[in-house]
Tab-separated table of C-alpha atoms in Angstrom:
chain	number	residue	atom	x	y	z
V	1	UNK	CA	47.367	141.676	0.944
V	2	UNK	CA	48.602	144.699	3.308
V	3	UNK	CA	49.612	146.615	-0.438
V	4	UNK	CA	45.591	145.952	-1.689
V	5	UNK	CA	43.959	147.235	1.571
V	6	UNK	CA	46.187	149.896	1.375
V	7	UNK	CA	45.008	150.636	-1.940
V	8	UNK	CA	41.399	150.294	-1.107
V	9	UNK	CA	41.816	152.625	1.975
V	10	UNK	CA	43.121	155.520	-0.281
V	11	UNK	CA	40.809	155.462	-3.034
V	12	UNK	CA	38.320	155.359	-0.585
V	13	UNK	CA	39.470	158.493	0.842
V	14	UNK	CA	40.112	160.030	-2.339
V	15	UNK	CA	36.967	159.662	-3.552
V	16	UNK	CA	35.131	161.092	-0.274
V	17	UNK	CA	37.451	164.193	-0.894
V	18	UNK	CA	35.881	164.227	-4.412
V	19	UNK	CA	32.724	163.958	-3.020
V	20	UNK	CA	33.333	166.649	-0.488
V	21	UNK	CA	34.674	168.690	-3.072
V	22	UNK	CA	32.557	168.663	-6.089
V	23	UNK	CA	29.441	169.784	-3.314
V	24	UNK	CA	32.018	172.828	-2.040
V	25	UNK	CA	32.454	173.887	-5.532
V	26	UNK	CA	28.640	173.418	-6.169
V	27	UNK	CA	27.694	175.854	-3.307
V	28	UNK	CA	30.083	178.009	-4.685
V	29	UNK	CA	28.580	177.936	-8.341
V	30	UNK	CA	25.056	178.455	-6.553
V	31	UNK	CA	26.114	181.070	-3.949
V	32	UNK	CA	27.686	183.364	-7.122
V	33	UNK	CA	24.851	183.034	-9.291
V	34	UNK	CA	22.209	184.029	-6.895
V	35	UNK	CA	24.706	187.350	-5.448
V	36	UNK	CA	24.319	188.092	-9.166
V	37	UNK	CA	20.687	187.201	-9.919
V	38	UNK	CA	19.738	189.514	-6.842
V	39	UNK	CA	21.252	192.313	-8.377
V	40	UNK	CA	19.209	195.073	-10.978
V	41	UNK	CA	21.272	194.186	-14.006
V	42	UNK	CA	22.147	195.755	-17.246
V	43	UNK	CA	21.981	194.211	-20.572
V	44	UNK	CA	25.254	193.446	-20.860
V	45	UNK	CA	25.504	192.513	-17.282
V	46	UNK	CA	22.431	190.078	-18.468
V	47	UNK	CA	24.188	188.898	-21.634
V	48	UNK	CA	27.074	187.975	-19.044
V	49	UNK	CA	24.810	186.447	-16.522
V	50	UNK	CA	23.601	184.297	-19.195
V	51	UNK	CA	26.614	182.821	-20.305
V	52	UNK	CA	27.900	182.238	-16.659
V	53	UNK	CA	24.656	180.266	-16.391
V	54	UNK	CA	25.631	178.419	-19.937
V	55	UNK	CA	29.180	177.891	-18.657
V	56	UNK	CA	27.793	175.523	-15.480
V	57	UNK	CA	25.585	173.423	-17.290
V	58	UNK	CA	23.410	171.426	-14.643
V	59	UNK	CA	25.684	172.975	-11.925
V	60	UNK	CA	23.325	176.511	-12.277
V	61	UNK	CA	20.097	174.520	-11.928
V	62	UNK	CA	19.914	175.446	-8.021
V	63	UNK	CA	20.446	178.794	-8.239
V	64	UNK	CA	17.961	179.228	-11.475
V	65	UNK	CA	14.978	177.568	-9.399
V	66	UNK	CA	15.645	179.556	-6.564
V	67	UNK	CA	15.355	182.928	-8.329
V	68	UNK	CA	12.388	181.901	-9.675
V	69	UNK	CA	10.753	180.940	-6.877
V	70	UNK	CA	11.650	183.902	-4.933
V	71	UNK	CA	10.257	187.052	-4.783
V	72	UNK	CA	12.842	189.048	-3.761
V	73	UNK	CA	14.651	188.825	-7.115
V	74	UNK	CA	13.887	191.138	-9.621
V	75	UNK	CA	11.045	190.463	-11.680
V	76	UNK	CA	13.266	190.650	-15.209
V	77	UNK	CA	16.088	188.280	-13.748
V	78	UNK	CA	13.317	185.803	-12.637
V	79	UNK	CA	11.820	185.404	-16.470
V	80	UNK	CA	15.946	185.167	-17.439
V	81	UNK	CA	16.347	182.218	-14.892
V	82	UNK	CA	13.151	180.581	-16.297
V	83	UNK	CA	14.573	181.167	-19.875
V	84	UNK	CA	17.726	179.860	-18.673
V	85	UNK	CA	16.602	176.519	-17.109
V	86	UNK	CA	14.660	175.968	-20.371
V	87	UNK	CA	17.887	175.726	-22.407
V	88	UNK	CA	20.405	174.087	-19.477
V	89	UNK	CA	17.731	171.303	-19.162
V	90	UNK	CA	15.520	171.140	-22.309
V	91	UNK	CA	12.462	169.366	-22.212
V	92	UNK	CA	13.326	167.837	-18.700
V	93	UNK	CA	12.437	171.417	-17.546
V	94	UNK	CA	8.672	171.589	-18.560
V	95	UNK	CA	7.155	170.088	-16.127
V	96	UNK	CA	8.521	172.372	-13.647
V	97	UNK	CA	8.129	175.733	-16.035
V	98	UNK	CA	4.559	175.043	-16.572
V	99	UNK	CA	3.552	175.287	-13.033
V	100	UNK	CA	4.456	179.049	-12.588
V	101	UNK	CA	1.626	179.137	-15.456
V	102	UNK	CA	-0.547	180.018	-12.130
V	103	UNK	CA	1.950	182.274	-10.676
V	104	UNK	CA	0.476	185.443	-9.258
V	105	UNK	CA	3.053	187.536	-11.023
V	106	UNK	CA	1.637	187.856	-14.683
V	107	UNK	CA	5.628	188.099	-15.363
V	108	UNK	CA	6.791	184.870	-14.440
V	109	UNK	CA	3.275	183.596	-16.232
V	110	UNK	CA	4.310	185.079	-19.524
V	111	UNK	CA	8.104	183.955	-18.666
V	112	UNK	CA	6.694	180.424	-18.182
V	113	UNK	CA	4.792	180.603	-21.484
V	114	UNK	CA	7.418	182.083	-23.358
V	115	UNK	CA	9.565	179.311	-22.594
V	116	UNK	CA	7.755	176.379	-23.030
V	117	UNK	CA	6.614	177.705	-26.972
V	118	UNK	CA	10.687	177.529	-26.998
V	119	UNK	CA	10.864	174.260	-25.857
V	120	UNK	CA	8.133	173.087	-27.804
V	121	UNK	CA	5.880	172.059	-25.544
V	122	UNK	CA	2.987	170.779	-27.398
V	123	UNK	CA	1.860	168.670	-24.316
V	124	UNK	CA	0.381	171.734	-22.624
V	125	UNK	CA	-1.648	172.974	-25.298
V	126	UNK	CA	-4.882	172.854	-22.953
V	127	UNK	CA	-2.950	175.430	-20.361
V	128	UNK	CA	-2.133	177.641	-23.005
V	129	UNK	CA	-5.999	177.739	-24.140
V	130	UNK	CA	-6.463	178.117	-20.295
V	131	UNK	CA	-4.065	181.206	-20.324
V	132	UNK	CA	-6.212	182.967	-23.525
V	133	UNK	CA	-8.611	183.779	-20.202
V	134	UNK	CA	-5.724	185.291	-18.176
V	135	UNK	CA	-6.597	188.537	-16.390
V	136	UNK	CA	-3.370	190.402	-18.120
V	137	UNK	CA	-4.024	191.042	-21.821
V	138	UNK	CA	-0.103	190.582	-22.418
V	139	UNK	CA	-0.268	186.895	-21.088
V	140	UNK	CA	-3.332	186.532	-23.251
V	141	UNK	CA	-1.344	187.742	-26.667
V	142	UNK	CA	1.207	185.505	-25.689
V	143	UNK	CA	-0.743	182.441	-25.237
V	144	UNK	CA	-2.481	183.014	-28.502
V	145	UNK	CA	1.383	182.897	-29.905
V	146	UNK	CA	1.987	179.600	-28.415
V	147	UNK	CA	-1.289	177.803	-29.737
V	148	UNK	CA	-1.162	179.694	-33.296
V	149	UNK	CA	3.272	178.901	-33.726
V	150	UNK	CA	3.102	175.266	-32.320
V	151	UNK	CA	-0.119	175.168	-34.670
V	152	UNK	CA	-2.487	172.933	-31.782
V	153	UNK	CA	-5.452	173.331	-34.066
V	154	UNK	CA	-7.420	171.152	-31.423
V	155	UNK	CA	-7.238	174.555	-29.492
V	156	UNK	CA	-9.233	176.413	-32.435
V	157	UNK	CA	-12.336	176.614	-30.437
V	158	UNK	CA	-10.754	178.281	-27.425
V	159	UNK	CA	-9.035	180.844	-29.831
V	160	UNK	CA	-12.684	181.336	-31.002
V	161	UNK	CA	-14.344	182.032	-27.844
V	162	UNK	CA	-12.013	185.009	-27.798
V	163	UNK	CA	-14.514	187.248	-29.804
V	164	UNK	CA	-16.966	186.864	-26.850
V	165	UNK	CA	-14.466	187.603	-23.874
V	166	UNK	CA	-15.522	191.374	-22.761
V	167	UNK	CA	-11.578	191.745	-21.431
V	168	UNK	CA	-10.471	191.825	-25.268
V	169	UNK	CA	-12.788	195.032	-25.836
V	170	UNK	CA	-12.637	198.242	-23.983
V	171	UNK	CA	-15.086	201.428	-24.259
V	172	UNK	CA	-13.966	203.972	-26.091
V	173	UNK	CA	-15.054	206.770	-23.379
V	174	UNK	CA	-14.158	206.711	-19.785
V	175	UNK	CA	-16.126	206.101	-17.171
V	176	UNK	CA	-18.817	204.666	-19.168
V	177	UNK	CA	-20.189	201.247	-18.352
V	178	UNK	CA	-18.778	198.326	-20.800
V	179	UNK	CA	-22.752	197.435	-21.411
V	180	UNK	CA	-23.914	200.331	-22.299
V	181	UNK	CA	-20.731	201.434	-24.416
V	182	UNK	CA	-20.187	200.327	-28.371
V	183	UNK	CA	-17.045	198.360	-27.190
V	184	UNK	CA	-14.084	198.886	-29.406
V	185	UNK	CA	-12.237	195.824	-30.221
V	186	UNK	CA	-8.486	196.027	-29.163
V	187	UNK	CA	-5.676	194.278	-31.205
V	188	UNK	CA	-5.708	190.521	-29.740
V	189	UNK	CA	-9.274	190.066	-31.478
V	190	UNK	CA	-7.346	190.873	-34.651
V	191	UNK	CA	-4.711	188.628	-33.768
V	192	UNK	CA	-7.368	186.099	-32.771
V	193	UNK	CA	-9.025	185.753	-36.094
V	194	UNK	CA	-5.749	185.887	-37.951
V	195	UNK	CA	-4.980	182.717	-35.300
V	196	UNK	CA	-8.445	180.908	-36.606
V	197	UNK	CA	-7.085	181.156	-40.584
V	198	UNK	CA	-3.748	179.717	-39.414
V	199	UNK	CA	-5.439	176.815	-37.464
V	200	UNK	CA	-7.771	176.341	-40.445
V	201	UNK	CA	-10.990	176.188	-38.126
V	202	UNK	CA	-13.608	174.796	-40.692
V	203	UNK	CA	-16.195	176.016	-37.434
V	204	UNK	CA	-15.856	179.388	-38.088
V	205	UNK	CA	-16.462	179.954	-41.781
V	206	UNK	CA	-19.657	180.340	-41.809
V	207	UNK	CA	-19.793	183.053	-39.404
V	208	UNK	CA	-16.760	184.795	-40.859
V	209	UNK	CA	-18.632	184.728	-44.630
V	210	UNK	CA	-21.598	186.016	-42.798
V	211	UNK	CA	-19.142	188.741	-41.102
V	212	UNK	CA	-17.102	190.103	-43.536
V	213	UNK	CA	-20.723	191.204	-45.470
V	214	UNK	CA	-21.479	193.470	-42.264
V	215	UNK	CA	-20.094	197.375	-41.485
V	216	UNK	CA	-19.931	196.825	-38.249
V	217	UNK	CA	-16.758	194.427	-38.729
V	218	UNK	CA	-15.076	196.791	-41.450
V	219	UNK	CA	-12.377	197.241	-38.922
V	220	UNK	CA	-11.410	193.653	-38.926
V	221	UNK	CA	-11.974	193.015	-43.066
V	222	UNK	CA	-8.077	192.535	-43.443
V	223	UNK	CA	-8.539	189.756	-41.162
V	224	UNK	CA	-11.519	187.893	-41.864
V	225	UNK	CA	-9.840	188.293	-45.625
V	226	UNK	CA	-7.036	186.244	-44.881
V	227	UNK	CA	-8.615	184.227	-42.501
V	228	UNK	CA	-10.625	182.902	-45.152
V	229	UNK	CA	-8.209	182.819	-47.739
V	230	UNK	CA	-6.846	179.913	-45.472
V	231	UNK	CA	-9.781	178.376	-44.097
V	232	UNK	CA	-11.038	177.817	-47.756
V	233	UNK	CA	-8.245	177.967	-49.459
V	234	UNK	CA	-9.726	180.383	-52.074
V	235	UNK	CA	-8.149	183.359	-52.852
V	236	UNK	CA	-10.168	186.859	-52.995
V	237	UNK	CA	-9.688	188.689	-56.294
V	238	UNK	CA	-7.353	191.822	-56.003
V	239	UNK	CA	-8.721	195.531	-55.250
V	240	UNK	CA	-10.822	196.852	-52.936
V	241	UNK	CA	-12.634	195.549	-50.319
V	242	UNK	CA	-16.210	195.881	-52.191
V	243	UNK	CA	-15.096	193.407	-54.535
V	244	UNK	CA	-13.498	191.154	-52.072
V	245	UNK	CA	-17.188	191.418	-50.156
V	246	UNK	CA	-18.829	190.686	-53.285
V	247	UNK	CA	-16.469	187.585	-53.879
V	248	UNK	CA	-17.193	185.886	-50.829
V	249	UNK	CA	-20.720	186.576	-50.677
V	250	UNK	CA	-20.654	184.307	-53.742
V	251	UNK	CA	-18.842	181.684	-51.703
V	252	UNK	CA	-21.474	181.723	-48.696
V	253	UNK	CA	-24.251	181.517	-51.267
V	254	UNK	CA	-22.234	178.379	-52.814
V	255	UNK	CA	-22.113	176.724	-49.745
V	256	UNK	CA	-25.513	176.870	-48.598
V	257	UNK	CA	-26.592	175.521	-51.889
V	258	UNK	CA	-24.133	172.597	-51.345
C-alpha cells in the first residue's frame, strides 16, 4: 500500500515538473521569436525566421499573434507572421486572419487577404467583394485576385461595379478636378473585366458587345475580347481588331433577334 502511494506521489510530482516545464520552454520559444520579429530583417534572416517559426509548430502561435497585433513590429515581419500562422494552423487560422481585413494598416489588410486566398478561404468571399472598395488600390488588385483564383462567381456583380468606382480612374493632368477631366482608366479596370470573362458573368454581355463597338473603349479591346470569348464561349476570328468588332457585332445582332 505504502509502495502504491509512493508511486502516486512521484508521478504526481513528475508530471507538475512537466507541466512547469513545457510552459518555461514555451516562454522561451515565444520570448525568441518576438526578439527576432522586432528586428528589420534581411531575406535570408526572413527565410530563417520562417523556418524557426516551422520548427515550433503550435509552440510559435503566441509570438505570431502578437506581432501582428502590434504596431511596433515592422510592417514586413507583421504580413510574415500572418503568412506564418496561416500555414502552422491552416484553416483553424481564418477566422482570426480575416479580422485584420479592417486593419488600419492597408499592409496587414493585403497580408490578411493574401493569406486567406492561400488557405482557401472561400467562406469570406463577401469580405473580399467588400475589400474591391478599399481606399488602397493595391488591396483592391488583390482582392480582385482572391474572388477571380478561388473563382466565387456569386461575387461577379461586385467585380462589375468596379467600372463605376471613380478610385479605379485618375485624370490624366494634375490639379484638374476628376469631373471635369476625361478620366483615364488605370490597370485594375483591365484586370476587372478580364475577372468578369473568368467568372463567366452572363450580366455583362450585353454591355460588353455594346462596348467593344465604341472608340472610346479601344484601350480595353484586348479585354472585352477575351472576356467574351469566355462569357460566350465563341471565339473571335484571327487579325485585327476591325474584324474582331465586326464579328461580335454579328453576335449582339444575333442575340437581340433571339
Amino acid at each position: 500500500m505504502k509502495k502504491i502511494i509512493l508511486i502516486t506521489l512521484l508521478s504526481s510530482s513528475l508530471s507538475s515538473f512537466a507541466s512547469v516545464d513545457s510552459k518555461a520552454t514555451n516562454k522561451v520559444i515565444t520570448e525568441s521569436l518576438l526578439k527576432k520579429f522586432s528586428k528589420s530583417t534581411t531575406k535570408e534572416e526572413l527565410i530563417a525566421l520562417k523556418k524557426e517559426v516551422l520548427s515550433h509548430t503550435g509552440k510559435s502561435v503566441p509570438a505570431l499573434v502578437k506581432v501582428m497585433k502590434n504596431e511596433k513590429y515592422p510592417e514586413k515581419n507583421r504580413w510574415v507572421a500572418t503568412f506564418m500562422l496561416g500555414k502552422v494552423m491552416g484553416k483553424k487560422s481564418a477566422p482570426f486572419i480575416a479580422k485584420f481585413l479592417k486593419h488600419p494598416s492597408w499592409v496587414m489588410r493585403m497580408a490578411s487577404l493574401k493569406t486567406l486566398l492561400a488557405l482557401k478561404g472561400t467562406e469570406y468571399k463577401r469580405k473580399f467583394s467588400d475589400a474591391l472598395k478599399d481606399n488602397s488600390f493595391i488591396v483592391r488588385s488583390q482582392a480582385l485576385d482572391n474572388i477571380s483564383k478561388l473563382n466565387l462567381t456569386s461575387e461577379a456583380p461586385f467585380v462589375w461595379q468596379m467600372l463605376y468606382d471613380k478610385r479605379n480612374y485618375y485624370a490624366p493632368k494634375k490639379g484638374v478636378s476628376p469631373k471635369v477631366a476625361n478620366l483615364k482608366r488605370t490597370n485594375i479596370i483591365k484586370k476587372a473585366i478580364l475577372t468578369i470573362g473568368d467568372l463567366k458573368f452572363e450580366k455583362a454581355k450585353a454591355p460588353l458587345l455594346s462596348m467593344i463597338q465604341k472608340e472610346k473603349y479601344k484601350d480595353i479591346f484586348s479585354e472585352i475580347n477575351t472576356s467574351l470569348e469566355k462569357i460566350t464561349g465563341k471565339k473571335a476570328p484571327k487579325g485585327n481588331d476591325q474584324i474582331k468588332t465586326m464579328f461580335w457585332k454579328k453576335v449582339a445582332i444575333a442575340n437581340k433577334t433571339i
